[in-house]
Coordinates of C-alpha atoms and ligand atoms in Angstrom, one line a residue:
M1192 CA -3.8 -33.2 -37.5
N1193 CA -3.8 -29.5 -36.7
K1194 CA -1.4 -27.5 -38.8
I1195 CA 1.1 -25.3 -37.0
T1196 CA 0.5 -21.6 -37.7
T1197 CA 1.8 -18.3 -36.4
T1198 CA -1.3 -18.3 -34.1
T1199 CA -0.2 -21.7 -32.7
L1200 CA 3.3 -20.4 -31.9
K1201 CA 2.0 -17.2 -30.3
K1202 CA -0.3 -19.2 -28.1
M1203 CA 2.6 -21.5 -27.1
K1204 CA 4.6 -18.4 -26.1
V1205 CA 1.7 -17.1 -23.9
A1206 CA 1.3 -20.6 -22.4
G1207 CA 5.0 -20.8 -21.6
E1208 CA 5.3 -23.9 -23.8
K1209 CA 8.6 -24.2 -25.7
F1210 CA 8.6 -25.2 -29.4
T1211 CA 11.3 -26.5 -31.7
C1212 CA 12.8 -25.8 -35.0
L1213 CA 15.4 -27.7 -37.1
T1214 CA 16.7 -27.1 -40.6
A1215 CA 15.9 -29.5 -43.4
Y1216 CA 16.7 -29.2 -47.1
D1217 CA 15.1 -32.4 -48.4
A1218 CA 12.0 -34.6 -48.1
S1219 CA 13.5 -37.5 -46.0
F1220 CA 14.8 -35.3 -43.2
A1221 CA 11.6 -33.2 -43.2
I1222 CA 9.4 -36.3 -42.8
A1223 CA 11.5 -37.5 -39.9
Q1224 CA 11.5 -34.1 -38.2
E1225 CA 7.7 -33.7 -38.6
E1226 CA 7.1 -37.2 -37.2
A1227 CA 9.3 -36.2 -34.2
G1228 CA 7.1 -33.2 -33.5
V1229 CA 9.3 -30.4 -34.7
E1230 CA 6.9 -27.5 -35.0
V1231 CA 8.9 -25.3 -37.4
I1232 CA 11.1 -26.6 -40.2
L1233 CA 13.6 -24.1 -41.5
V1234 CA 14.9 -24.4 -45.1
G1235 CA 18.0 -22.3 -44.2
D1236 CA 20.6 -20.8 -46.5
S1237 CA 23.0 -22.8 -44.3
L1238 CA 22.5 -25.2 -47.2
G1239 CA 25.3 -23.3 -48.8
M1240 CA 27.6 -24.9 -46.2
V1241 CA 26.1 -28.2 -45.4
V1242 CA 24.7 -29.2 -48.8
K1243 CA 27.0 -27.3 -51.3
G1244 CA 30.2 -27.4 -49.3
Q1245 CA 30.9 -23.6 -49.4
N1246 CA 32.4 -21.8 -46.4
S1247 CA 29.5 -19.3 -46.2
T1248 CA 25.8 -18.9 -47.1
L1249 CA 26.6 -16.2 -49.6
S1250 CA 26.5 -18.2 -52.8
V1251 CA 23.0 -19.6 -52.3
S1252 CA 20.6 -18.5 -55.1
M1253 CA 16.8 -18.0 -55.1
D1254 CA 16.5 -21.0 -57.5
E1255 CA 18.3 -23.2 -54.9
M1256 CA 16.1 -21.9 -52.1
V1257 CA 12.9 -22.6 -54.1
Y1258 CA 14.1 -26.1 -55.1
H1259 CA 15.0 -27.1 -51.5
T1260 CA 11.9 -25.5 -50.0
S1261 CA 9.6 -27.3 -52.4
N1262 CA 11.3 -30.7 -51.5
V1263 CA 10.5 -30.0 -47.9
S1264 CA 7.0 -28.6 -48.3
R1265 CA 5.8 -31.4 -50.6
V1266 CA 6.0 -33.9 -47.8
C1267 CA 5.0 -31.9 -44.7
Q1268 CA 1.4 -31.9 -43.5
K1269 CA 1.7 -30.2 -40.1
S1270 CA 5.0 -28.3 -39.5
L1271 CA 5.3 -24.6 -40.4
I1272 CA 7.8 -24.2 -43.2
M1273 CA 10.1 -21.2 -42.9
S1274 CA 12.4 -20.4 -45.8
D1275 CA 15.4 -18.0 -46.0
L1276 CA 15.6 -15.1 -48.4
P1277 CA 19.2 -15.6 -49.5
F1278 CA 22.0 -13.0 -49.7
A1279 CA 21.0 -9.9 -51.8
A1280 CA 17.5 -11.2 -52.5
D1281 CA 16.0 -8.3 -50.5
I1282 CA 17.9 -5.3 -51.7
T1283 CA 14.7 -3.4 -52.2
K1284 CA 11.3 -4.0 -50.6
E1285 CA 9.8 -4.8 -53.9
Q1286 CA 12.5 -7.4 -54.7
A1287 CA 12.0 -8.9 -51.2
Y1288 CA 8.2 -9.2 -51.9
S1289 CA 8.7 -10.8 -55.3
N1290 CA 11.3 -13.3 -54.0
S1291 CA 9.0 -14.1 -51.0
A1292 CA 6.3 -14.7 -53.5
R1293 CA 8.6 -17.3 -55.1
L1294 CA 9.4 -19.0 -51.8
I1295 CA 5.7 -19.2 -50.9
G1296 CA 4.1 -19.7 -54.3
E1297 CA 6.6 -22.0 -56.0
G1298 CA 8.4 -23.4 -52.9
G1299 CA 5.4 -23.8 -50.6
A1300 CA 6.9 -21.9 -47.6
H1301 CA 4.6 -20.5 -45.0
M1302 CA 7.0 -17.8 -43.7
V1303 CA 10.2 -16.1 -44.9
K1304 CA 13.2 -15.3 -42.8
I1305 CA 15.1 -12.1 -43.4
E1306 CA 18.4 -11.1 -41.8
G1307 CA 18.8 -7.6 -40.4
G1308 CA 17.6 -5.1 -37.8
V1309 CA 16.1 -1.6 -38.2
T1310 CA 17.6 -1.3 -41.7
M1311 CA 15.0 -3.8 -42.8
L1312 CA 12.0 -2.1 -41.1
E1313 CA 10.5 -0.7 -44.3
T1314 CA 10.8 -4.1 -46.0
I1315 CA 9.3 -6.0 -43.1
E1316 CA 6.4 -3.5 -43.0
F1317 CA 5.9 -3.8 -46.8
L1318 CA 5.8 -7.6 -46.6
A1319 CA 3.5 -7.7 -43.5
Q1320 CA 1.0 -5.3 -45.1
R1321 CA 0.9 -7.7 -48.1
G1322 CA 0.2 -10.8 -46.0
V1323 CA 3.6 -12.3 -45.9
A1324 CA 4.6 -13.9 -42.6
V1325 CA 8.1 -12.9 -41.6
C1326 CA 10.8 -14.0 -39.2
S1327 CA 13.5 -11.4 -38.5
H1328 CA 16.9 -12.8 -37.9
L1329 CA 19.1 -10.7 -35.4
G1330 CA 22.4 -11.1 -33.6
L1331 CA 25.0 -12.9 -35.7
L1332 CA 24.0 -12.4 -39.3
P1333 CA 25.7 -15.1 -41.5
Q1334 CA 25.0 -13.1 -44.7
S1335 CA 27.0 -10.2 -43.2
V1336 CA 29.9 -12.4 -42.1
Y1337 CA 32.6 -10.4 -43.9
K1338 CA 31.3 -7.1 -42.5
M1339 CA 31.0 -8.5 -39.0
G1340 CA 34.5 -9.9 -39.2
G1341 CA 33.7 -13.5 -38.7
Y1342 CA 31.1 -15.8 -37.0
R1343 CA 31.3 -14.3 -33.5
I1344 CA 29.0 -13.6 -30.6
Q1345 CA 27.0 -10.3 -30.9
G1346 CA 25.5 -8.0 -28.2
R1347 CA 28.3 -8.2 -25.6
T1348 CA 28.7 -4.4 -25.2
S1349 CA 25.8 -2.5 -23.7
Q1350 CA 25.5 -0.4 -26.8
E1351 CA 25.3 -3.5 -29.1
A1352 CA 22.8 -5.1 -26.7
E1353 CA 20.5 -2.0 -26.7
Q1354 CA 20.7 -1.9 -30.5
I1355 CA 19.6 -5.5 -30.8
L1356 CA 16.8 -5.1 -28.2
N1357 CA 15.6 -2.0 -30.1
D1358 CA 15.8 -3.8 -33.4
A1359 CA 13.5 -6.5 -32.0
L1360 CA 11.0 -4.0 -30.6
E1361 CA 10.9 -2.0 -33.8
L1362 CA 10.6 -5.2 -36.0
E1363 CA 7.7 -6.4 -33.9
K1364 CA 5.9 -3.1 -34.4
A1365 CA 6.6 -3.3 -38.2
G1366 CA 4.8 -6.6 -38.3
A1367 CA 7.4 -9.4 -37.8
D1368 CA 5.8 -12.6 -36.6
I1369 CA 8.9 -14.2 -35.1
I1370 CA 12.4 -13.1 -34.0
L1371 CA 15.3 -15.4 -34.4
L1372 CA 18.4 -14.6 -32.3
E1373 CA 21.7 -16.1 -33.2
C1374 CA 24.8 -16.1 -30.9
V1375 CA 23.9 -13.5 -28.3
P1376 CA 24.4 -13.6 -24.5
T1377 CA 21.8 -15.5 -22.5
E1378 CA 20.8 -12.4 -20.5
L1379 CA 20.2 -10.3 -23.6
A1380 CA 18.1 -13.1 -25.3
S1381 CA 16.1 -13.4 -22.1
R1382 CA 15.4 -9.6 -22.0
I1383 CA 14.3 -9.6 -25.6
T1384 CA 12.1 -12.7 -25.1
N1385 CA 10.4 -11.0 -22.2
S1386 CA 10.1 -7.6 -24.0
V1387 CA 8.3 -8.7 -27.2
N1388 CA 4.9 -10.4 -27.7
I1389 CA 6.0 -12.5 -30.7
P1390 CA 7.9 -15.8 -30.2
V1391 CA 11.7 -15.7 -30.1
I1392 CA 13.7 -18.6 -31.5
G1393 CA 17.3 -18.9 -30.2
I1394 CA 20.5 -20.5 -31.5
G1395 CA 23.4 -19.9 -29.2
A1396 CA 21.1 -17.6 -27.3
G1397 CA 20.4 -19.5 -24.1
A1398 CA 17.5 -21.5 -22.6
D1399 CA 15.1 -18.6 -22.0
C1400 CA 14.0 -18.1 -25.6
D1401 CA 10.5 -19.4 -26.5
A1402 CA 12.1 -21.9 -28.9
Q1403 CA 15.4 -23.4 -30.2
V1404 CA 16.8 -24.1 -33.6
L1405 CA 19.8 -26.1 -34.8
V1406 CA 21.2 -27.0 -38.1
C1407 CA 20.1 -30.6 -38.5
Y1408 CA 23.5 -31.9 -39.7
D1409 CA 25.2 -30.3 -36.6
M1410 CA 22.9 -32.0 -34.1
L1411 CA 23.6 -35.3 -35.9
G1412 CA 27.3 -34.9 -35.4
L1413 CA 28.0 -34.1 -39.0
T1414 CA 29.7 -30.7 -38.6
N1415 CA 32.5 -30.1 -41.0
G1416 CA 35.2 -28.9 -38.6
T1417 CA 34.8 -28.0 -34.9
P1418 CA 31.2 -27.7 -33.9
A1419 CA 30.1 -24.3 -32.4
R1420 CA 29.7 -24.1 -28.6
F1421 CA 25.9 -24.1 -28.9
V1422 CA 25.8 -27.4 -30.8
K1423 CA 24.9 -30.7 -29.1
N1424 CA 25.2 -34.0 -30.9
F1425 CA 21.9 -35.8 -30.2
L1426 CA 22.8 -38.8 -32.3
A1427 CA 25.6 -39.6 -29.9
E1428 CA 23.1 -40.6 -27.2
T1429 CA 20.4 -42.2 -29.4
H1430 CA 20.3 -45.1 -31.8
S1431 CA 18.8 -43.5 -34.9
I1432 CA 18.3 -40.2 -36.6
Q1433 CA 14.6 -40.4 -35.8
D1434 CA 15.4 -40.9 -32.1
A1435 CA 17.9 -38.0 -32.2
F1436 CA 15.1 -35.7 -33.5
K1437 CA 12.7 -36.9 -30.8
T1438 CA 15.2 -36.5 -28.0
Y1439 CA 16.0 -32.9 -29.3
V1440 CA 12.2 -32.1 -29.1
E1441 CA 11.9 -33.6 -25.6
Q1442 CA 15.0 -31.8 -24.3
V1443 CA 14.0 -28.4 -25.6
K1444 CA 10.5 -28.8 -24.3
N1445 CA 11.7 -29.8 -20.8
S1446 CA 14.5 -27.1 -20.8
Q1447 CA 17.3 -29.7 -20.7
F1448 CA 18.7 -28.2 -23.9
P1449 CA 20.4 -25.8 -24.2
A1450 CA 22.5 -26.4 -21.0
D1451 CA 25.0 -23.8 -19.6
E1452 CA 27.8 -25.4 -21.7
H1453 CA 25.9 -24.5 -24.9
T1454 CA 25.4 -20.8 -24.0
F1455 CA 27.3 -17.5 -23.9
N1456 CA 27.5 -15.0 -21.1
Ligands
KIV2840 O1 20.3 -20.9 -42.4 C1 20.2 -21.3 -41.3 O2 20.3 -22.6 -41.1 C2 19.9 -20.4 -40.2 C3 20.1 -21.0 -38.8 C4 21.5 -20.9 -38.4 C5 19.2 -20.3 -37.8 O3 19.6 -19.3 -40.4

């Protein structure tokens, strides 16, 4: 069994082969996702909502991230484990490094995810130079929900779109290994995916990204409230959680998901 690494994902981008990512916060979901062929398992700070019942990700602590990451990494043999640096865990580059060391050393993560564009350049460069694999999260930034004025689509004006494209290009230069784009118009996501050499994972960012991610509870129909436009309930058309994960993998790889109804213009 070959482990998925950043090299594997870059080769898949070059080959035009789509890969998949889902969130997991515990061992049982992580095992089922790995068995379904999910290449990247994200221990997201969305656990603040789906596990803790909060209305944002902002209360999630480093201890909680380490705990959930270790529950996932303990059982995974193949998938790449990405783990979120939670709100205010990266105020300085040194703090980002010591908290990344906790996610990797204690939690068993292979990569950390950090929200933010060019304001995070120095941090991304600092981590990359010290051997930490990083995913830069752009577009809708859930940790900035109060500053952004809600969970809304980003990059609709040409000025915002240029900013996000520029963020992606600069972050790649600084050493980011993956870009994650949340809630941006399909055309912008497509431009970014074609402009960078590193893989781009999308959520609410159209079908042209190199990969897709969803929160696992959402794609199993367990959203608390109205699901976002980009969510598809894969359990509705399958008979088990395991089959829902397998169908998600198949539909991302053959470009059936996301369909137009899950994307933004
Ligand atoms: O925390 C999370 O689950 C995420 C996804 C929404 C991409 O960051």
